[in-house]
Coordinates of C-alpha atoms (C1' of nucleotides) in Angstrom, one line a residue:
Chain A
M132 CA 0.0 0.0 0.0
R133 CA 2.3 2.7 -1.1
V134 CA 2.4 5.4 -3.7
S135 CA 5.4 5.0 -6.0
S136 CA 8.2 7.6 -5.8
K137 CA 7.5 8.0 -9.4
A138 CA 4.1 9.5 -8.6
H139 CA 5.7 11.4 -5.8
Y140 CA 8.2 12.9 -8.2
G141 CA 5.4 13.7 -10.6
L142 CA 3.5 15.5 -7.9
R143 CA 6.5 17.5 -6.9
M144 CA 7.0 18.5 -10.5
M145 CA 3.3 19.5 -10.8
T146 CA 3.5 21.7 -7.8
E147 CA 6.4 23.6 -9.5
F148 CA 4.3 24.0 -12.6
A149 CA 1.5 25.2 -10.4
K150 CA 3.7 27.8 -8.8
A151 CA 4.8 29.0 -12.3
Y152 CA 1.2 29.1 -13.6
G153 CA 0.2 32.3 -15.2
G154 CA 3.8 33.2 -16.3
G155 CA 5.6 31.4 -19.1
P156 CA 6.3 27.7 -19.3
L157 CA 8.7 26.2 -16.8
S158 CA 11.4 23.9 -18.1
I159 CA 12.1 20.6 -16.5
A160 CA 15.7 21.6 -16.2
E161 CA 14.5 24.2 -13.7
V162 CA 12.3 21.7 -11.9
A163 CA 15.2 19.3 -11.6
R164 CA 17.3 22.1 -10.2
V165 CA 15.0 23.3 -7.5
E166 CA 13.6 19.8 -6.6
H167 CA 16.9 18.0 -6.8
L168 CA 15.5 15.3 -9.1
P169 CA 17.2 13.6 -12.0
L170 CA 16.4 15.5 -15.2
A171 CA 16.3 12.6 -17.6
Y172 CA 13.8 10.8 -15.4
L173 CA 11.6 13.9 -15.1
E174 CA 11.5 14.1 -18.9
Q175 CA 9.7 10.8 -19.0
L176 CA 7.3 11.8 -16.3
A177 CA 6.6 15.1 -17.9
S178 CA 5.7 13.3 -21.2
Q179 CA 3.3 11.1 -19.3
L180 CA 1.7 14.2 -17.6
R181 CA 1.3 15.8 -21.0
R182 CA -0.2 12.7 -22.6
G183 CA -2.5 12.6 -19.6
G184 CA -3.7 16.1 -20.4
L185 CA -2.5 17.7 -17.2
V186 CA 0.2 19.9 -18.8
E187 CA 1.0 21.3 -22.2
S188 CA 4.5 21.7 -23.6
T189 CA 6.3 24.4 -25.5
R190 CA 9.4 23.4 -27.3
G191 CA 12.5 25.5 -28.1
V192 CA 14.5 28.0 -26.2
H193 CA 12.2 29.4 -23.7
G194 CA 10.0 26.3 -23.7
G195 CA 8.9 24.1 -20.9
Y196 CA 5.6 23.0 -19.5
S197 CA 2.5 24.7 -18.1
L198 CA -0.7 23.4 -16.5
T199 CA -3.6 23.1 -18.8
R200 CA -5.9 24.4 -16.2
P201 CA -5.6 26.4 -12.9
A202 CA -4.0 24.6 -10.0
D203 CA -7.2 24.6 -8.0
Q204 CA -8.7 22.4 -10.6
I205 CA -6.1 19.7 -10.5
S206 CA -6.3 17.2 -7.7
V207 CA -3.6 15.0 -6.4
L208 CA -5.7 12.1 -7.6
D209 CA -5.5 13.4 -11.1
V210 CA -1.7 13.4 -10.9
V211 CA -1.4 10.0 -9.3
T212 CA -3.9 8.5 -11.7
V213 CA -2.0 9.7 -14.8
I214 CA 1.3 8.4 -13.5
E215 CA 0.3 5.2 -11.7
G216 CA -2.9 4.4 -13.4
E217 CA -6.2 4.0 -11.5
V218 CA -5.7 3.7 -7.8
S219 CA -7.3 0.4 -6.9
P220 CA -6.3 -1.9 -4.0
V221 CA -7.3 -5.0 -5.9
E222 CA -8.1 -5.7 -9.6
C223 CA -11.8 -6.5 -9.0
V224 CA -12.7 -3.0 -7.9
S225 CA -11.0 -1.1 -10.7
H226 CA -13.0 0.6 -13.4
G227 CA -12.1 -1.7 -16.2
Y228 CA -12.8 -4.9 -14.4
V229 CA -14.6 -7.4 -16.4
T230 CA -17.3 -9.2 -14.4
G231 CA -16.5 -12.9 -14.1
T232 CA -12.7 -12.6 -14.3
C233 CA -12.5 -13.6 -10.6
Q234 CA -14.0 -17.0 -10.1
R235 CA -14.7 -16.2 -6.4
E236 CA -16.9 -13.3 -7.4
G237 CA -20.1 -14.7 -6.0
E238 CA -18.7 -15.9 -2.7
C239 CA -16.3 -13.1 -2.0
A240 CA -17.0 -11.3 1.2
S241 CA -14.0 -9.0 1.1
R242 CA -14.9 -7.1 -2.0
G243 CA -17.1 -4.7 -0.1
L244 CA -14.0 -3.9 2.0
W245 CA -11.9 -3.2 -1.0
V246 CA -14.6 -1.0 -2.4
R247 CA -14.7 1.0 0.8
L248 CA -10.9 1.3 0.8
K249 CA -10.8 2.5 -2.8
K250 CA -13.5 5.1 -2.1
S251 CA -11.7 6.3 1.0
I252 CA -8.4 6.7 -0.9
D253 CA -10.0 8.4 -3.8
A254 CA -11.7 10.8 -1.4
V255 CA -8.5 11.9 0.3
L256 CA -6.6 12.3 -2.9
S257 CA -9.3 14.1 -4.8
Q258 CA -10.0 16.6 -2.0
T259 CA -6.5 18.0 -2.2
T260 CA -5.6 20.2 -5.1
L261 CA -2.3 21.5 -6.3
A262 CA -3.3 25.0 -5.3
E263 CA -3.6 23.8 -1.7
L264 CA -0.2 22.2 -1.7
V265 CA 1.4 25.3 -3.1
A266 CA -0.4 27.5 -0.5
D267 CA 0.7 25.2 2.3
Q268 CA 4.3 25.4 1.1
S269 CA 4.4 29.2 0.8
L270 CA 3.0 29.2 4.3
I271 CA 5.8 27.1 5.5
D272 CA 8.3 29.2 3.6
S273 CA 7.1 32.4 5.1
M274 CA 7.1 31.0 8.6
A275 CA 10.5 29.5 8.6
P276 CA 13.0 31.7 6.7
V277 CA 15.9 29.2 6.6
S278 CA 19.5 29.9 6.0
P279 CA 20.8 28.6 2.7
E280 CA 21.3 24.9 3.2
P281 CA 24.5 23.2 2.1
M282 CA 22.3 20.3 0.8
R283 CA 24.1 17.0 0.8
Chain B
M99 CA -1.7 2.0 -4.5
R100 CA -2.5 -1.6 -4.4
V101 CA -2.5 -4.4 -1.9
S102 CA -0.4 -7.4 -3.0
S103 CA -2.1 -10.6 -3.8
K104 CA 0.2 -12.0 -1.2
A105 CA -1.7 -10.1 1.5
H106 CA -4.9 -10.9 -0.3
Y107 CA -4.1 -14.6 0.0
G108 CA -3.1 -14.2 3.6
L109 CA -6.5 -12.6 4.3
R110 CA -8.3 -15.4 2.6
M111 CA -6.4 -17.9 4.6
M112 CA -7.1 -16.0 7.8
T113 CA -10.9 -16.1 7.1
E114 CA -10.6 -19.8 6.8
F115 CA -8.9 -20.0 10.2
A116 CA -11.6 -17.7 11.5
K117 CA -14.3 -20.1 10.4
A118 CA -12.6 -23.0 12.0
Y119 CA -11.9 -21.1 15.2
G120 CA -13.1 -23.0 18.3
G121 CA -12.7 -26.4 16.8
G122 CA -9.3 -28.0 16.2
P123 CA -6.5 -26.5 14.1
L124 CA -7.0 -26.2 10.3
S125 CA -4.3 -27.4 8.0
I126 CA -3.1 -25.4 5.1
A127 CA -3.7 -28.3 2.9
E128 CA -7.4 -27.8 3.7
V129 CA -7.1 -24.1 3.1
A130 CA -5.4 -24.7 -0.2
R131 CA -8.2 -27.0 -1.2
V132 CA -11.2 -24.8 -0.4
E133 CA -9.5 -21.5 -1.5
H134 CA -7.8 -23.0 -4.6
L135 CA -4.5 -21.5 -3.6
P136 CA -1.0 -23.0 -4.1
L137 CA -0.1 -25.0 -0.9
A138 CA 3.6 -24.4 -1.0
Y139 CA 3.0 -20.7 -1.1
L140 CA 0.5 -20.7 1.7
E141 CA 3.1 -22.5 3.8
Q142 CA 5.3 -19.4 3.6
L143 CA 2.4 -17.0 4.4
A144 CA 1.3 -19.1 7.3
S145 CA 4.7 -19.0 8.8
Q146 CA 4.7 -15.2 8.5
L147 CA 1.3 -15.0 10.1
R148 CA 2.6 -17.2 12.9
R149 CA 5.7 -15.1 13.4
G150 CA 3.4 -12.1 13.4
G151 CA 1.5 -13.6 16.3
L152 CA -1.8 -13.9 14.6
V153 CA -2.0 -17.7 14.5
E154 CA -0.4 -20.5 16.3
S155 CA 0.6 -23.9 14.9
T156 CA 0.2 -27.5 15.9
R157 CA 2.5 -29.9 14.2
G158 CA 1.9 -33.6 13.5
V159 CA -1.0 -35.5 12.2
H160 CA -4.1 -33.5 13.1
G161 CA -2.1 -30.3 13.1
G162 CA -2.7 -27.0 11.5
Y163 CA -3.1 -23.4 12.5
S164 CA -5.6 -21.6 14.6
L165 CA -6.1 -18.0 15.5
T166 CA -4.5 -16.8 18.7
R167 CA -7.5 -14.7 19.5
P168 CA -11.1 -14.5 18.5
A169 CA -11.9 -13.4 15.0
D170 CA -13.6 -10.2 16.1
Q171 CA -10.3 -9.1 17.6
I172 CA -8.3 -9.4 14.5
S173 CA -8.6 -6.7 11.9
V174 CA -7.8 -6.7 8.3
L175 CA -5.1 -4.2 9.1
D176 CA -3.5 -6.7 11.4
V177 CA -3.3 -9.2 8.6
V178 CA -2.1 -6.8 6.0
T179 CA 0.5 -5.3 8.3
V180 CA 2.0 -8.7 9.2
I181 CA 2.3 -9.7 5.6
E182 CA 3.2 -6.5 3.8
G183 CA 4.7 -4.5 6.7
E184 CA 3.3 -1.2 7.8
V185 CA 0.9 0.3 5.4
S186 CA 2.3 3.7 4.6
P187 CA 1.9 5.6 1.3
V188 CA 5.4 7.2 1.6
E189 CA 8.4 6.4 3.9
C190 CA 8.3 9.7 5.7
V191 CA 4.9 8.9 7.4
S192 CA 5.8 5.4 8.5
H193 CA 6.3 4.6 12.1
G194 CA 10.0 3.9 12.0
Y195 CA 10.8 7.0 10.0
V196 CA 13.9 8.8 11.3
T197 CA 13.5 12.5 11.3
G198 CA 15.9 14.2 8.9
T199 CA 16.1 11.3 6.5
C200 CA 14.3 13.3 3.9
Q201 CA 16.1 16.6 3.1
R202 CA 12.9 18.3 2.0
E203 CA 11.3 17.7 5.4
G204 CA 11.1 21.4 6.4
E205 CA 9.7 22.6 3.1
C206 CA 7.5 19.7 2.3
A207 CA 3.8 20.6 1.9
S208 CA 2.5 17.3 0.9
R209 CA 3.4 15.4 4.0
G210 CA 0.2 16.4 5.6
L211 CA -1.6 14.8 2.7
W212 CA 0.2 11.6 3.1
V213 CA -0.5 11.6 6.8
R214 CA -4.2 12.0 6.1
L215 CA -4.1 9.3 3.5
K216 CA -2.4 6.8 5.9
K217 CA -4.9 7.5 8.6
S218 CA -7.7 7.0 6.2
I219 CA -6.4 3.7 5.0
D220 CA -5.7 2.5 8.5
A221 CA -9.2 3.5 9.6
V222 CA -10.9 1.4 6.9
L223 CA -8.7 -1.6 7.4
S224 CA -8.8 -1.6 11.1
Q225 CA -12.5 -1.2 11.3
T226 CA -13.2 -4.5 9.5
T227 CA -12.5 -7.7 11.5
L228 CA -12.2 -11.2 10.3
A229 CA -15.5 -12.0 12.1
E230 CA -17.3 -9.5 9.9
L231 CA -15.8 -11.0 6.7
V232 CA -16.9 -14.4 7.8
A233 CA -20.3 -13.2 8.7
D234 CA -20.7 -11.5 5.3
Q235 CA -19.6 -14.6 3.6
S236 CA -22.0 -16.9 5.3
L237 CA -24.7 -14.3 4.5
I238 CA -23.8 -14.6 0.8
D239 CA -23.7 -18.4 1.0
S240 CA -27.1 -18.6 2.6
M241 CA -28.6 -16.3 0.0
A242 CA -27.1 -18.0 -3.0
P243 CA -27.1 -21.8 -2.7
V244 CA -24.9 -22.6 -5.7
S245 CA -24.6 -25.9 -7.5
P246 CA -21.2 -27.5 -7.1
E247 CA -18.9 -25.8 -9.5
P248 CA -16.6 -27.6 -11.9
M249 CA -14.0 -25.0 -11.1
R250 CA -11.2 -24.7 -13.7
Chain C
dA169 C1' 6.9 -47.5 11.6
dG170 C1' 4.4 -44.5 8.8
dA171 C1' 1.6 -40.8 7.5
dA172 C1' 0.4 -36.2 8.1
dT173 C1' 1.7 -32.0 9.1
dC174 C1' 4.5 -27.8 10.1
dC175 C1' 9.2 -25.7 9.2
dC176 C1' 12.8 -23.6 6.6
dG177 C1' 16.0 -22.2 3.2
dA178 C1' 17.2 -22.1 -1.5
dC179 C1' 16.0 -21.4 -5.9
dT180 C1' 13.5 -19.3 -10.1
dG181 C1' 11.0 -16.5 -13.6
dT182 C1' 8.6 -12.3 -14.4
dC183 C1' 7.6 -7.7 -13.8
dA184 C1' 7.5 -2.8 -12.0
dT185 C1' 10.5 0.6 -10.4
dG186 C1' 13.8 4.0 -11.0
dG187 C1' 16.6 5.3 -13.5
dT188 C1' 20.4 6.5 -17.9
dC189 C1' 21.6 7.5 -22.6
dA190 C1' 21.8 8.9 -27.4
dG191 C1' 19.9 11.2 -30.6
dA192 C1' 16.1 13.5 -33.2
dA193 C1' 12.8 17.5 -33.7
dT194 C1' 11.6 22.2 -32.7
dT195 C1' 12.1 27.0 -31.7
dA196 C1' 14.1 31.5 -30.0
dT197 C1' 17.7 34.6 -30.5
dA198 C1' 22.4 36.5 -31.4
Chain D
dT47 C1' 21.9 31.3 -40.4
dA48 C1' 24.1 29.0 -36.8
dT49 C1' 23.7 27.7 -32.2
dA50 C1' 21.8 26.9 -27.9
dA51 C1' 18.0 25.5 -25.3
dT52 C1' 14.5 22.9 -25.0
dT53 C1' 11.0 18.9 -25.7
dC54 C1' 10.4 14.1 -27.6
dT55 C1' 11.2 9.3 -28.2
dG56 C1' 12.8 4.8 -27.8
dA57 C1' 16.2 1.7 -26.1
dC58 C1' 18.6 0.1 -22.5
dC59 C1' 19.7 -1.5 -17.7
dA60 C1' 20.1 -2.8 -12.7
dT61 C1' 17.6 -3.9 -8.7
dG62 C1' 14.3 -5.8 -5.9
dA63 C1' 9.5 -7.4 -5.0
dC64 C1' 6.3 -10.7 -6.1
dA65 C1' 4.6 -15.2 -6.8
dG66 C1' 5.8 -19.4 -6.7
dT67 C1' 8.3 -24.2 -6.6
dC68 C1' 11.2 -27.6 -4.5
dG69 C1' 13.6 -30.6 -1.3
dG70 C1' 14.3 -32.1 2.8
dG71 C1' 14.0 -31.8 7.9
dA72 C1' 11.4 -31.9 12.5
dT73 C1' 7.3 -33.1 15.0
dT74 C1' 3.4 -35.7 16.4
dC75 C1' -0.6 -38.7 16.0
dT76 C1' -2.1 -43.5 15.2

DNA sequence: AGAATCCCGACTGTCATGGTCAGAATTATA
DNA sequence: TATAATTCTGACCATGACAGTCGGGATTCT
């Protein structure tokens, strides 16, 4: 029961895009710099996010990525779903599940549990938007003006 | 965000032990038979469950496993935790997390989200006990008397 | 003694994760 | 127009988890 660090990276990248929203596109080189994430890997993730319709790209010199809609209209669930696929604790409660695939379908008592679990996860992840994450972060920043860290 | 089929198997096995609770121990051979799961694999899982303190074993001819406490005192979370380890969406919200491991700790705005997610998952999984799963199942069974299936 | 059972460690194949790399295509700007 | 900055793509790779199998040992009932 864990979210991949892939999705985690994707989310961090998305919050950077969210911060830059309104201005020009933000390059992944910049994201890699401020988030200390491997650039080549971010490239892959950014492509996925674009194909998932969450960001759009601009190529060339002052290119980069920008959100396709305001940060308060993109939930964490959107991001996680694009990167990890549908969040679903077991196959039989996912959207594309074909009835009858599981032979125990009729006699299975735990399916109700998994449905509840999925709903619960979906609820938490869809309630939080990128805008809120960014707001929280600027709150943190303003409260704790830190001295420049040596970092590593 | 998915629960391994390992944990799923473990849960199925535990519901069988729950059904047999009060009588003698139940062998994994029997579990394998009624749940159609690979015996050799169940052996491993059963060992884990025993080491996790959820079941105790009896060796020899009429041996097997039985729950160490009544089924209404064992939650699904107990089972999943023993088999998969602590359920935690990201490392930084797990119990054994050492403060400072993550360099972004101070500036991280999403940690609150992960904490909420973990709590939410824990809540769902700890609210359901083996006793309830068994009750649901017998409900299903009584409602839908099925003809013996050829199965496979 | 023999059968049923748990116990344990070693082994294996497949797949997702978490990357790296090389190079092609596109675009701004000096 | 050349060049630098960027995205785009596909191939590659190492590691570890997952899902199992196997062989044999230890224990206990009958």
